[in-house]
Structure formats: structure tokens, C-alpha cells
mmCIF file of C-alpha atoms in Angstrom:
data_model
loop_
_atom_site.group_PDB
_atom_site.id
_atom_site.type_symbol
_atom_site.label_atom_id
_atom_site.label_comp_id
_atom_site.label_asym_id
_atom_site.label_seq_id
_atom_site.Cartn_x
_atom_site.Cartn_y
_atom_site.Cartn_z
ATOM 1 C CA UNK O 213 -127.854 16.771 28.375
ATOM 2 C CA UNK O 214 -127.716 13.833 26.123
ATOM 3 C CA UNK O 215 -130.071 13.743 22.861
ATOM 4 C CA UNK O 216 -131.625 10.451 21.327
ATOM 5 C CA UNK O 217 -133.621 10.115 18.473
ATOM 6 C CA UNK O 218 -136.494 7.020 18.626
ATOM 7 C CA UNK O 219 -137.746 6.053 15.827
ATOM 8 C CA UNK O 220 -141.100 3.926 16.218
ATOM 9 C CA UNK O 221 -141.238 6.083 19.073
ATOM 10 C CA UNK O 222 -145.628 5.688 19.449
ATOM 11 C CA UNK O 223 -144.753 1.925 19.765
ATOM 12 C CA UNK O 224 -144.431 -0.438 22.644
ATOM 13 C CA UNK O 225 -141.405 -0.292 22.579
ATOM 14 C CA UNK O 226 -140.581 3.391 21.710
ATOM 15 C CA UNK O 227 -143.119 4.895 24.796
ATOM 16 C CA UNK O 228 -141.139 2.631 27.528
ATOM 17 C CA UNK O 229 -137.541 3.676 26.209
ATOM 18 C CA UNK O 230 -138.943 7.345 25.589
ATOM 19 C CA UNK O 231 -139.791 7.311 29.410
ATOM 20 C CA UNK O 232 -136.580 5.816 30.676
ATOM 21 C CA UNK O 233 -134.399 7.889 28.842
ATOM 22 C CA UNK O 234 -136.037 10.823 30.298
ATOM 23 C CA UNK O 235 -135.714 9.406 33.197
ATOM 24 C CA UNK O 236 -131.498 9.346 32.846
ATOM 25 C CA UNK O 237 -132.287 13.359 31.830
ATOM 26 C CA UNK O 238 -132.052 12.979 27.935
ATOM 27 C CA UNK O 239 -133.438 14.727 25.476
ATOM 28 C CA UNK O 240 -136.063 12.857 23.603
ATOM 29 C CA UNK O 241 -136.736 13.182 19.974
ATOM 30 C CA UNK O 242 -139.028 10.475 17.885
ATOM 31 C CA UNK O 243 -139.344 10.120 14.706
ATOM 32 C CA UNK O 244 -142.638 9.849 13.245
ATOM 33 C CA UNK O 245 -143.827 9.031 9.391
ATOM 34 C CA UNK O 246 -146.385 11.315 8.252
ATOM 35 C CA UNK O 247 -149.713 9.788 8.031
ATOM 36 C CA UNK O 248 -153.434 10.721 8.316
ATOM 37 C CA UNK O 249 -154.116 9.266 11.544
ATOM 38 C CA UNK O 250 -151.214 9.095 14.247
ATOM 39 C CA UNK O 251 -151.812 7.503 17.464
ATOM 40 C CA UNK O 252 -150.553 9.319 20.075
ATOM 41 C CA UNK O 253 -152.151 6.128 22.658
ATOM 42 C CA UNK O 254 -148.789 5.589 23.777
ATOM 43 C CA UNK O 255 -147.181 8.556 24.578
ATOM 44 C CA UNK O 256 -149.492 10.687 25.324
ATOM 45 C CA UNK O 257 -148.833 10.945 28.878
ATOM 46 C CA UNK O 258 -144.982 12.209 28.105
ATOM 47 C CA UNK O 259 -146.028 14.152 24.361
ATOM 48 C CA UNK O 260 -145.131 17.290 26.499
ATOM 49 C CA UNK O 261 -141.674 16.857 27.334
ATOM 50 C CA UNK O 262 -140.422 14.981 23.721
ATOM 51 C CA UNK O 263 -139.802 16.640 20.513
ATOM 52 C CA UNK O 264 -141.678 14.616 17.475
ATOM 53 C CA UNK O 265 -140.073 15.133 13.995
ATOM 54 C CA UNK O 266 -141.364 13.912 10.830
ATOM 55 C CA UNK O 267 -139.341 11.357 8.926
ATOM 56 C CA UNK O 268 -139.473 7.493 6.954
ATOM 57 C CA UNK O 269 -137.425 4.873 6.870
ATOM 58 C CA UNK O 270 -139.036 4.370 3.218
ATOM 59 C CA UNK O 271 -137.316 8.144 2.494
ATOM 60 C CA UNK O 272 -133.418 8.395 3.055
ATOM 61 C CA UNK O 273 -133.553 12.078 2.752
ATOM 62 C CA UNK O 274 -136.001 12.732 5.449
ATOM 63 C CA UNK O 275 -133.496 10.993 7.520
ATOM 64 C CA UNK O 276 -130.553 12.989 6.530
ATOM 65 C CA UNK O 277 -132.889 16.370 7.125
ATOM 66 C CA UNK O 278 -133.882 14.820 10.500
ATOM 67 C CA UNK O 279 -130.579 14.601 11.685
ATOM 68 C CA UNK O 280 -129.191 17.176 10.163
ATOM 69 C CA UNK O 281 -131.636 18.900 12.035
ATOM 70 C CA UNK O 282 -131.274 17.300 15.561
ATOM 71 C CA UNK O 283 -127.820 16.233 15.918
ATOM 72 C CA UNK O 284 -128.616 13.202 18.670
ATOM 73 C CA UNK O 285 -126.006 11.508 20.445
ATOM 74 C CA UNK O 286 -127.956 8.070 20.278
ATOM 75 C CA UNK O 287 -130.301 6.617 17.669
ATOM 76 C CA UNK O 288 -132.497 3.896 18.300
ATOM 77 C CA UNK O 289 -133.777 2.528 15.712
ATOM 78 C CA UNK O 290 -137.287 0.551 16.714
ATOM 79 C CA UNK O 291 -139.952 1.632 13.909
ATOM 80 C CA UNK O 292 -140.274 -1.758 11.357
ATOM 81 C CA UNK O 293 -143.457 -3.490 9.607
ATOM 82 C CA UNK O 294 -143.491 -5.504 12.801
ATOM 83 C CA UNK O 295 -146.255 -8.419 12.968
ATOM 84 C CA UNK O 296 -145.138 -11.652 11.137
ATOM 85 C CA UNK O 297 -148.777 -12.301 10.325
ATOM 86 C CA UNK O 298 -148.971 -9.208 8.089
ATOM 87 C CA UNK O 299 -145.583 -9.603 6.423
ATOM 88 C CA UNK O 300 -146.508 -12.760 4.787
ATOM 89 C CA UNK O 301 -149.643 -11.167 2.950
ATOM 90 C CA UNK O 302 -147.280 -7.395 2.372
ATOM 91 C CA UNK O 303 -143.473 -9.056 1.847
ATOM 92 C CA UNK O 304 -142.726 -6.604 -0.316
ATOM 93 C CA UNK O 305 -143.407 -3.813 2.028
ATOM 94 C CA UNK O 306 -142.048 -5.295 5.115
ATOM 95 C CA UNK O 307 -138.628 -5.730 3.357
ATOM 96 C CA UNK O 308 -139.284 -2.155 2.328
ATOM 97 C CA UNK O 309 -139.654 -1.038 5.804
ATOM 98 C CA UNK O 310 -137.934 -3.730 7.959
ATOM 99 C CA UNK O 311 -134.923 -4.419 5.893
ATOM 100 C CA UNK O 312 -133.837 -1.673 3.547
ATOM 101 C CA UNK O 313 -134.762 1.297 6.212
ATOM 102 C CA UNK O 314 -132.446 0.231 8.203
ATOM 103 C CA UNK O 315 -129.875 0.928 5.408
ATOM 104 C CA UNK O 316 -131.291 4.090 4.413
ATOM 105 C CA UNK O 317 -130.940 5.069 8.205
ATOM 106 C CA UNK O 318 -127.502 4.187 8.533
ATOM 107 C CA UNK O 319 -126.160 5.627 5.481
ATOM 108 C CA UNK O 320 -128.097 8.942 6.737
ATOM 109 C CA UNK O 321 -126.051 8.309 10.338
ATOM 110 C CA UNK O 322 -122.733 7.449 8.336
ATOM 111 C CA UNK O 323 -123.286 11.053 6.472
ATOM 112 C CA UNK O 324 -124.322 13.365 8.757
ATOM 113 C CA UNK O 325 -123.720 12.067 12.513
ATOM 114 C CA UNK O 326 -120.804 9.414 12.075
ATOM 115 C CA UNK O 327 -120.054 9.991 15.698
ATOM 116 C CA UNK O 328 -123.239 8.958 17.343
ATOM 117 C CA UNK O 329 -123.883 5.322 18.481
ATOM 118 C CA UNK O 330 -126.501 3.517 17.290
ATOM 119 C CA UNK O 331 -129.022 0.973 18.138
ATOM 120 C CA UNK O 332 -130.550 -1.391 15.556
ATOM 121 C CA UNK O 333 -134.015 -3.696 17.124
ATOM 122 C CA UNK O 334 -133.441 -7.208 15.545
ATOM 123 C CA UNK O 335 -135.470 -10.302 16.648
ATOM 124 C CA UNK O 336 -135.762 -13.607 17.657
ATOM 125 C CA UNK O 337 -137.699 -14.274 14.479
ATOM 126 C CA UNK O 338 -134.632 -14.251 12.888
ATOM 127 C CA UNK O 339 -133.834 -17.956 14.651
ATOM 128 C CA UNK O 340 -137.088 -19.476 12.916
ATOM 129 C CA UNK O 341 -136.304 -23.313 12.723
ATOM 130 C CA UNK O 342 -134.015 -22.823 15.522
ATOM 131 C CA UNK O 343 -130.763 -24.669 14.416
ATOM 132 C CA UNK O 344 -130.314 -24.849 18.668
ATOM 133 C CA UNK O 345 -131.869 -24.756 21.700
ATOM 134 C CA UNK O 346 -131.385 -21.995 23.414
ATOM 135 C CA UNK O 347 -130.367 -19.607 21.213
ATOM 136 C CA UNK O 348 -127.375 -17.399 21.796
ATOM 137 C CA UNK O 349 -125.409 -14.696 19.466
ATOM 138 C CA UNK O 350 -123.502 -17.591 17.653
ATOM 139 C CA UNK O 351 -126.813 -19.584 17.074
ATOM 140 C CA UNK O 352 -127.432 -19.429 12.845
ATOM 141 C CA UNK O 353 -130.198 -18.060 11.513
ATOM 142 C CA UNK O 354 -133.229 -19.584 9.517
ATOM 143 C CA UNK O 355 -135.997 -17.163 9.203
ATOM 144 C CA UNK O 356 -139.392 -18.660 8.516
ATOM 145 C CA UNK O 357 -141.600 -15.335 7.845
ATOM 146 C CA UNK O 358 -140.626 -12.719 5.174
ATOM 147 C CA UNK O 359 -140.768 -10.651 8.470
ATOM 148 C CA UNK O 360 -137.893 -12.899 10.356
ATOM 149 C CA UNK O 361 -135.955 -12.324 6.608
ATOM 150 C CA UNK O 362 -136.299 -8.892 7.111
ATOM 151 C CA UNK O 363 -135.180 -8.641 9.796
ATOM 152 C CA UNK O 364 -131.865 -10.719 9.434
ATOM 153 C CA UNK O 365 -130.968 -8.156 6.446
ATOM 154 C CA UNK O 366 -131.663 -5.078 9.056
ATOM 155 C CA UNK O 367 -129.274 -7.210 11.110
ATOM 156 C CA UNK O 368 -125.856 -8.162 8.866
ATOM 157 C CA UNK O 369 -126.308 -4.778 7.365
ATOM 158 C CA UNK O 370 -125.603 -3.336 10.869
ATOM 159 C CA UNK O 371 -122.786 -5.263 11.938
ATOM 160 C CA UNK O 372 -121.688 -4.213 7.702
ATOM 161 C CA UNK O 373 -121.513 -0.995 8.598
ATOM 162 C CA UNK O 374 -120.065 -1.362 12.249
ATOM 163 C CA UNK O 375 -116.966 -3.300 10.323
ATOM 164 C CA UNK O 376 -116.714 -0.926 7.106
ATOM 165 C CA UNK O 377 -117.498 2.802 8.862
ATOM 166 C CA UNK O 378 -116.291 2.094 12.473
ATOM 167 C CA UNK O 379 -119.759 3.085 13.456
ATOM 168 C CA UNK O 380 -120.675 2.393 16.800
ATOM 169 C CA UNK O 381 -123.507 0.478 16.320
ATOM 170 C CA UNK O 382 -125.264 -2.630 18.156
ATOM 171 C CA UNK O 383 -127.559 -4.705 17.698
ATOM 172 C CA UNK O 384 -130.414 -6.210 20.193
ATOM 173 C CA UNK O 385 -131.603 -9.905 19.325
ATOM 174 C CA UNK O 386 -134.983 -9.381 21.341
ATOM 175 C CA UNK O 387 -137.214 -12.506 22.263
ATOM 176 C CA UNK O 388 -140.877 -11.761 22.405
ATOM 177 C CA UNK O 389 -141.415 -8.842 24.614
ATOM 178 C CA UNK O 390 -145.177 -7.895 25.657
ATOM 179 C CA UNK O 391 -146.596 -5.065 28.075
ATOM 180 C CA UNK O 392 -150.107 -3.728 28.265
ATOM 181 C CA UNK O 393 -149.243 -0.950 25.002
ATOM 182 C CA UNK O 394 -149.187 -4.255 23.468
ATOM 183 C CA UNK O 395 -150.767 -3.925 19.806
ATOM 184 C CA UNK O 396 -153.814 -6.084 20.037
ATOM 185 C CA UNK O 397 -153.240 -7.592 16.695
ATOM 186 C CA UNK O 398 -150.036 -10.027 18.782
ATOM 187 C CA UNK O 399 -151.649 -13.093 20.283
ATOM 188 C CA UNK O 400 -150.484 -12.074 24.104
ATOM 189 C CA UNK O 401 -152.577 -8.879 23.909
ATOM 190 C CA UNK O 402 -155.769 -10.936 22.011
ATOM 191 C CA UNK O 403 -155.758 -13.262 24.842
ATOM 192 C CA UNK O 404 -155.620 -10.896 27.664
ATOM 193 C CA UNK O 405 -158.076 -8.846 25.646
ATOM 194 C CA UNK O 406 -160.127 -11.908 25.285
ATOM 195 C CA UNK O 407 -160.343 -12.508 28.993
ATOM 196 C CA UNK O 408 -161.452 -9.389 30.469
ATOM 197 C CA UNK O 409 -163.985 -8.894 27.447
ATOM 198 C CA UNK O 410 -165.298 -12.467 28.266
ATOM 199 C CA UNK O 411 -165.116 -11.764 31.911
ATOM 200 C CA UNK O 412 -167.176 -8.814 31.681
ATOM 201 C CA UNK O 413 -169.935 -10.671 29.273
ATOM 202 C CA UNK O 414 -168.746 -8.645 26.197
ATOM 203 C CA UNK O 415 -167.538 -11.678 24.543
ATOM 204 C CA UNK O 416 -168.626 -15.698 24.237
ATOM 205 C CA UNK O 417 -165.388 -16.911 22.430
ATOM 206 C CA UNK O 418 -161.494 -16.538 21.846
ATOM 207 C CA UNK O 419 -160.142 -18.304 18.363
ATOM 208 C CA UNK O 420 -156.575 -18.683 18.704
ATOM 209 C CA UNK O 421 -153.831 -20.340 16.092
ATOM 210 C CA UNK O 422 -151.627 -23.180 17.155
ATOM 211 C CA UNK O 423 -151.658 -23.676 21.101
ATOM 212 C CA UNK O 424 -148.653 -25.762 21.311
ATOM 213 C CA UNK O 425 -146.444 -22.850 20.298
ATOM 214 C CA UNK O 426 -143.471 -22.355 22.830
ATOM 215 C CA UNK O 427 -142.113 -18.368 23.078
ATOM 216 C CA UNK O 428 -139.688 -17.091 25.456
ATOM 217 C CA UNK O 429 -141.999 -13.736 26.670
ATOM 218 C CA UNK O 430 -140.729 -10.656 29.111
ATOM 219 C CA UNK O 431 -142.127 -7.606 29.916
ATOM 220 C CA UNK O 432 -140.861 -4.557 26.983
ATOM 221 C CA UNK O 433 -139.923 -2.076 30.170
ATOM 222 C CA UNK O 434 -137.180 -4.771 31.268
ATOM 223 C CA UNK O 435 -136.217 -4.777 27.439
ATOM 224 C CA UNK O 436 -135.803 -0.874 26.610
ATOM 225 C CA UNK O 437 -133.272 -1.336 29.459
ATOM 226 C CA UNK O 438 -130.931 -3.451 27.995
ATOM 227 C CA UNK O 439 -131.237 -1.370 24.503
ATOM 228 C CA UNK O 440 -129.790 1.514 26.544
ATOM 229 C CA UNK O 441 -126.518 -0.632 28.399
ATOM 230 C CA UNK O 442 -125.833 -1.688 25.111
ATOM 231 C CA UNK O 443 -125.025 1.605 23.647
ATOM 232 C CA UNK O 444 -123.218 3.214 27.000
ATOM 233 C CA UNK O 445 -120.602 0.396 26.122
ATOM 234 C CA UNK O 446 -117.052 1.279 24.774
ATOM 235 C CA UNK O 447 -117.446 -1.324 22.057
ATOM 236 C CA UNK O 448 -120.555 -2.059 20.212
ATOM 237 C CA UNK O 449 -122.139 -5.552 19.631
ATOM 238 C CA UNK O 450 -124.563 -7.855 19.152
ATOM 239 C CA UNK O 451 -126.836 -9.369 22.285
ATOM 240 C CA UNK O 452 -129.445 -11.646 22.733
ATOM 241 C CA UNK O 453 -131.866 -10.676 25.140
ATOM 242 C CA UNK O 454 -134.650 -12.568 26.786
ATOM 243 C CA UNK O 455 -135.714 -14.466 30.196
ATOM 244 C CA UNK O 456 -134.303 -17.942 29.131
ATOM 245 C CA UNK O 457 -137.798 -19.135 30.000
ATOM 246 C CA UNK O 458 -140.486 -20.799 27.429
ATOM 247 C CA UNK O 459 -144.130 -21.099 27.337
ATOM 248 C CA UNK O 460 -146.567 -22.433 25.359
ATOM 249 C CA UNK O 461 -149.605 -20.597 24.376
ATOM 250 C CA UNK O 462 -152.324 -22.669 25.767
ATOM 251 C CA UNK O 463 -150.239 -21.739 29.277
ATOM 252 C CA UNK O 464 -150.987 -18.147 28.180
ATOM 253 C CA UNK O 465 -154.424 -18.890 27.678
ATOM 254 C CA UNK O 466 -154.105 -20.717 31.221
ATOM 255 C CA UNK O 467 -152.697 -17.898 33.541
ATOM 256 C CA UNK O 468 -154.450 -15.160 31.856
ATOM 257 C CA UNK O 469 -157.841 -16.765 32.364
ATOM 258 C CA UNK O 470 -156.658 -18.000 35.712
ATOM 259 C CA UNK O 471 -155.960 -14.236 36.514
ATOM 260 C CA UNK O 472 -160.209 -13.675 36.659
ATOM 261 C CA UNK O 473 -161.150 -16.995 37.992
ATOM 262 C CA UNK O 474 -162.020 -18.498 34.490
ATOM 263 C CA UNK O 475 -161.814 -22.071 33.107
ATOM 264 C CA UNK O 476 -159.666 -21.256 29.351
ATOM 265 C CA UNK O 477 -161.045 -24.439 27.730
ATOM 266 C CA UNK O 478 -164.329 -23.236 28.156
ATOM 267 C CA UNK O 479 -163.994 -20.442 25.655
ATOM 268 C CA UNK O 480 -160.568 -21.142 23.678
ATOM 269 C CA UNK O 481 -160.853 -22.545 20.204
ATOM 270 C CA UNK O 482 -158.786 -22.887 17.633
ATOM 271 C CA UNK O 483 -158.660 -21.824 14.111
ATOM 272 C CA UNK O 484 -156.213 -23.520 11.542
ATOM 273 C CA UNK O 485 -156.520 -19.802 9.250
ATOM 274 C CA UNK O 486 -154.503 -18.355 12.385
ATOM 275 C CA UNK O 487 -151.709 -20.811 11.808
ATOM 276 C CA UNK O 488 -148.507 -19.452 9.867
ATOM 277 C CA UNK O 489 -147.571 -20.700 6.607
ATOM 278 C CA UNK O 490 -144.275 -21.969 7.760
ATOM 279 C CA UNK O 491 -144.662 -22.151 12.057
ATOM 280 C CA UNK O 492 -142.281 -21.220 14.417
ATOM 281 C CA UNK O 493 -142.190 -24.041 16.926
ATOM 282 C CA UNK O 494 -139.818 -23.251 19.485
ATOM 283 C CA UNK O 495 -137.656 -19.944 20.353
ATOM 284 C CA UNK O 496 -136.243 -19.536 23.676
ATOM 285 C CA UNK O 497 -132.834 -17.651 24.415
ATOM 286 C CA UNK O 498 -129.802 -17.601 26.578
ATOM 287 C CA UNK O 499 -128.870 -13.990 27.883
ATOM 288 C CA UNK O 500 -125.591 -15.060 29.425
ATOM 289 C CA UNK O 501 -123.589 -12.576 27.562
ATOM 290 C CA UNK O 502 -126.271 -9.911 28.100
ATOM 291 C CA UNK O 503 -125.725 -10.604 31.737
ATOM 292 C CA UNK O 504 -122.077 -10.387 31.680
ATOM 293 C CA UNK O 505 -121.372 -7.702 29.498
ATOM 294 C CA UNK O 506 -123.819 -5.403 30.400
ATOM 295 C CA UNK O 507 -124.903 -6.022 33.846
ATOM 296 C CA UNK O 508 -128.692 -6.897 32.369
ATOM 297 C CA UNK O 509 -131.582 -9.107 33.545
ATOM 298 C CA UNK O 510 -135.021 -9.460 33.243
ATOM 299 C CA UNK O 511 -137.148 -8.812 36.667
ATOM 300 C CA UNK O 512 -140.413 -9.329 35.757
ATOM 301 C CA UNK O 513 -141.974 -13.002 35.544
ATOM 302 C CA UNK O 514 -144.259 -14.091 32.975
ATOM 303 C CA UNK O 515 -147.227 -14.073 35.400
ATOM 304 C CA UNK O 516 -146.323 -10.818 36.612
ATOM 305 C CA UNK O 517 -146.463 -10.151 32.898
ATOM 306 C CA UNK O 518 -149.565 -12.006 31.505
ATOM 307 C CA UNK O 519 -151.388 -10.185 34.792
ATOM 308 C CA UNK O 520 -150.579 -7.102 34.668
ATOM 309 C CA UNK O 521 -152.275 -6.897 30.603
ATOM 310 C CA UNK O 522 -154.795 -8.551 31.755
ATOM 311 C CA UNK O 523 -155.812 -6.048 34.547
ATOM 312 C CA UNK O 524 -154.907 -3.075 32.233
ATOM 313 C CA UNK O 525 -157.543 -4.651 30.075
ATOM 314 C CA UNK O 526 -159.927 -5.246 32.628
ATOM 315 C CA UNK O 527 -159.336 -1.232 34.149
ATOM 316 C CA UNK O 528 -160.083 -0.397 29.505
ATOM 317 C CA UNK O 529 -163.293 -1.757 29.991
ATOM 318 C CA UNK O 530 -164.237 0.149 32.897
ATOM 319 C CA UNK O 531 -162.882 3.610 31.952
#
């Protein structure tokens, strides 16, 4: 049986790859940083069959002991400080958290489990002011959030250690993925939010940033997927992976109204303190090598997507 360690593993992200790997008959192990108050939202459906161990990407050593302890076969590495809102008011701890752990991690992997293959989460934020459109692997990076900076160190330091250590390790450029787990501080999960609150009289009005904003948006359960190809490959590297689609986020506001019969103008406004410092106009990939390489693509459309929170939202309200 297989063993992979998750860390972020109460995240979006971590719950759907936590249940496909069990799925494929792994053994599950996430990695959790000690805190006060843990939610277990999430995972709680699956907390029975995973092993949690206590660890921080702020603490190299708790690494090392977590390993040491564990010995997994894969590591996927998908805790960060990971809203680009917050990193601009905590830089310091986002680079902290987003950038350096990543180091700490795989120094702790080059130490104590050289042999296992790795998985690093990098982002689309690293495009920023895209220098193309769409962006692929060879597209350059300009970050425009200390968040997107972050997260080009976590990046170049995996491919470093890939080309110094012959560590098997890859690297996922993920466009914006969303789900229902989605944390309802992202703007996708707001606006679904939004709409089943208004539609059930709980709420008059939505405030959004800038409308015009284009993302490329799939559906996280599609995503974990491709994180897992990537590391059953002989040779590790680098893949962008998204639906090659864009939308703006007024058509957000549009289908996800639209999914319970309400008019979006009627109760979308928009506040200029939501905008970024330094916007992110357009991101929008091209998975072609994704596709090729690893057999991947995404199968759920974005209003499959955008309906699918907003009735998970709608069955919140009624539970």
C-alpha cells in the first residue's frame, strides 16, 4: 500500500486529494500545524480512515520528525498563506509560509526521504501581468501580490532542488480552482454565498471588487487529479493546469444568481476597498502539455461549477 503525506490536508484542496488517494488504496497521512482551533469541516467525513500528524512549514524540524516518523512514498505539498487579499496586509508571513516552507520541506525530504517524489502547489498568480495570453510552462512570470511572489520562490526553489538533489519533484501551475469547501473569504464562494443568503431573505446586498476581472476557474476535484498523474510519471516536471476557459466576474455574479431565478444587478455593488493594490486583469491557461503528458483534462464546466456551490450553499442554509 502506498503512503502520502498532505500537507494543508483540512483545505480544499487537501480533503478532495485525501479522498482520491484513498480511493487508489493509499495510505493517507496530513500534516497539520498545531493551533487552538482546527477545523476538521473538510474532512470530517474521511477523519476515520487518515492518520493526522502535527507539523509546520514555519518549523524544519517538525518536518524532519514527521517524516522520519512516516516514511511516505509521496508528499504533496498544498498547505501555504493562500488568499492574495491577506498577503498584501501579512507579506512577511506569507513569504514565511508560502515561500520559505517550501524550502524547509524539501531540505527535510532531501534528508530523510530522498527517494520519495514530491509535489509542490504553485499558482497562476505567479503570471500576474501576464507577459502572454494563454499562459503555458514557458510563459515568464510577473507576480503582482506578495502572495503571487511567494509563490514563484516556492516554485524555482523546487525545480533547484529537482536539478541539484535529483529529487523527483514537480510542480503544478494551478489556475483558479473552486468547489463548495471553498473558503468563503475567495470571491467564487462570497458570491454563491451571497445568492442563496439573498435568496432565502437573509441578505439585501453583495459588495464585490472589480467585476471586469477575467479568471480561468475549474472545479478542485478535477485538479487533485492531475496533482496525482504528475507524480506517477518517470520524470518529474512542471505543468500548467486549468480549463483554457476565462470568465469575468460579473458572469459569476450572472450564472450564480441565474442558478435561483435572480436578477444579479439588482443586488451586486461594488466596492473600490475590495480592489487589489496592483490588479490582476487577465489569467487564463493552456493545458496542452498537461493533456499530453499526463493524459489530464478538466470535466467539469464552469456552470456545472458555479451551480453546484451555489446549491451546497442553498442545502447550508437549510441544514
Amino acid at each position: 500500500m502506498p503512503k502520502a503525506l498532505i500537507t494543508g490536508i483540512t483545505g480544499q484542496d487537501g480533503s478532495y486529494l485525501a479522498e482520491l488517494l484513498l480511493g487508489k488504496g493509499y495510505e493517507v497521512v496530513g500534516m497539520l500545524r498545531r493551533s487552538s482551533t482546527v477545523n476538521f469541516e473538510r474532512i470530517d467525513h474521511i477523519e476515520d480512515d487518515i492518520t493526522l500528524a502535527q507539523g509546520d512549514l514555519i518549523d524544519g524540524a517538525s518536518m524532519v520528525n514527521v517524516l522520519r516518523e512516516h516514511q511516505p512514498d509521496e508528499i504533496y505539498n498544498l498547505a501555504a498563506q493562500s488568499f492574495v487579499q491577506t498577503s498584501f496586509g501579512q507579506p512577511v508571513l506569507t513569504g514565511e509560509i508560502t515561500a520559505l516552507g517550501v524550502t524547509r520541506l524539501l531540505d527535510a525530504i532531501r534528508m530523510v526521504s530522498p527517494d520519495a517524489r514530491f509535489y509542490q502547489a504553485s499558482s497562476s498568480e505567479m503570471f500576474g501581468e501576464a507577459q502572454e495570453v494563454p499562459q503555458t510552462e514557458a510563459t515568464p512570470f510577473h507576480p503582482r501580490s506578495p502572495y503571487g511572489v511567494a509563490k514563484v520562490y516556492g516554485h524555482w526553489i523546487t525545480v533547484n532542488y529537482r536539478e541539484s538533489y535529483d529529487m523527483h519533484a514537480s510542480s503544478g501551475i494551478l489556475f483558479n480552482h473552486e468547489s463548495p469547501r471553498r473558503g468563503t473569504e475567495f470571491v467564487t464562494r462570497k458570491v454563491t454565498k451571497a445568492a442563496a443568503r439573498i435568496h432565502a431573505g437573509l441578505q439585501d446586498k453583495l459588495l464585490l471588487g472589480n467585476l471586469e476581472a477575467q479568471r480561468d476557474w475549474g472545479h478542485a476535484r478535477d485538479y487533485v487529479d492531475a496533482m496525482w498523474r504528475m507524480l506517477q510519471q518517470d520524470t518529474p516536471d512542471d505543468y500548467v493546469i486549468c480549463t483554457g476557459q476565462t470568465h469575468t466576474v460579473q458572469r459569476l455574479c450572472e450564472v450564480a444568481f441565474g442558478v435561483l431565478d435572480l436578477d444579479w444587478e439588482k443586488y451586486v455593488g461594488v466596492d473600490p476597498s475590495f480592489y487589489r493594490p496592483a490588479e490582476v486583469d487577465l489569467l487564463v491557461g493552456d493545458a496542452s502539455k498537461a493533456k499530453a503528458t499526463l493524459g489530464w483534462e478538466p470535466k467539469v464546466s464552469f456552470e456545472q461549477l458555479v451551480t453546484e456551490m451555489v446549491e451546497a450553499d442553498v442545502a447550508r442554509l437549510g441544514s
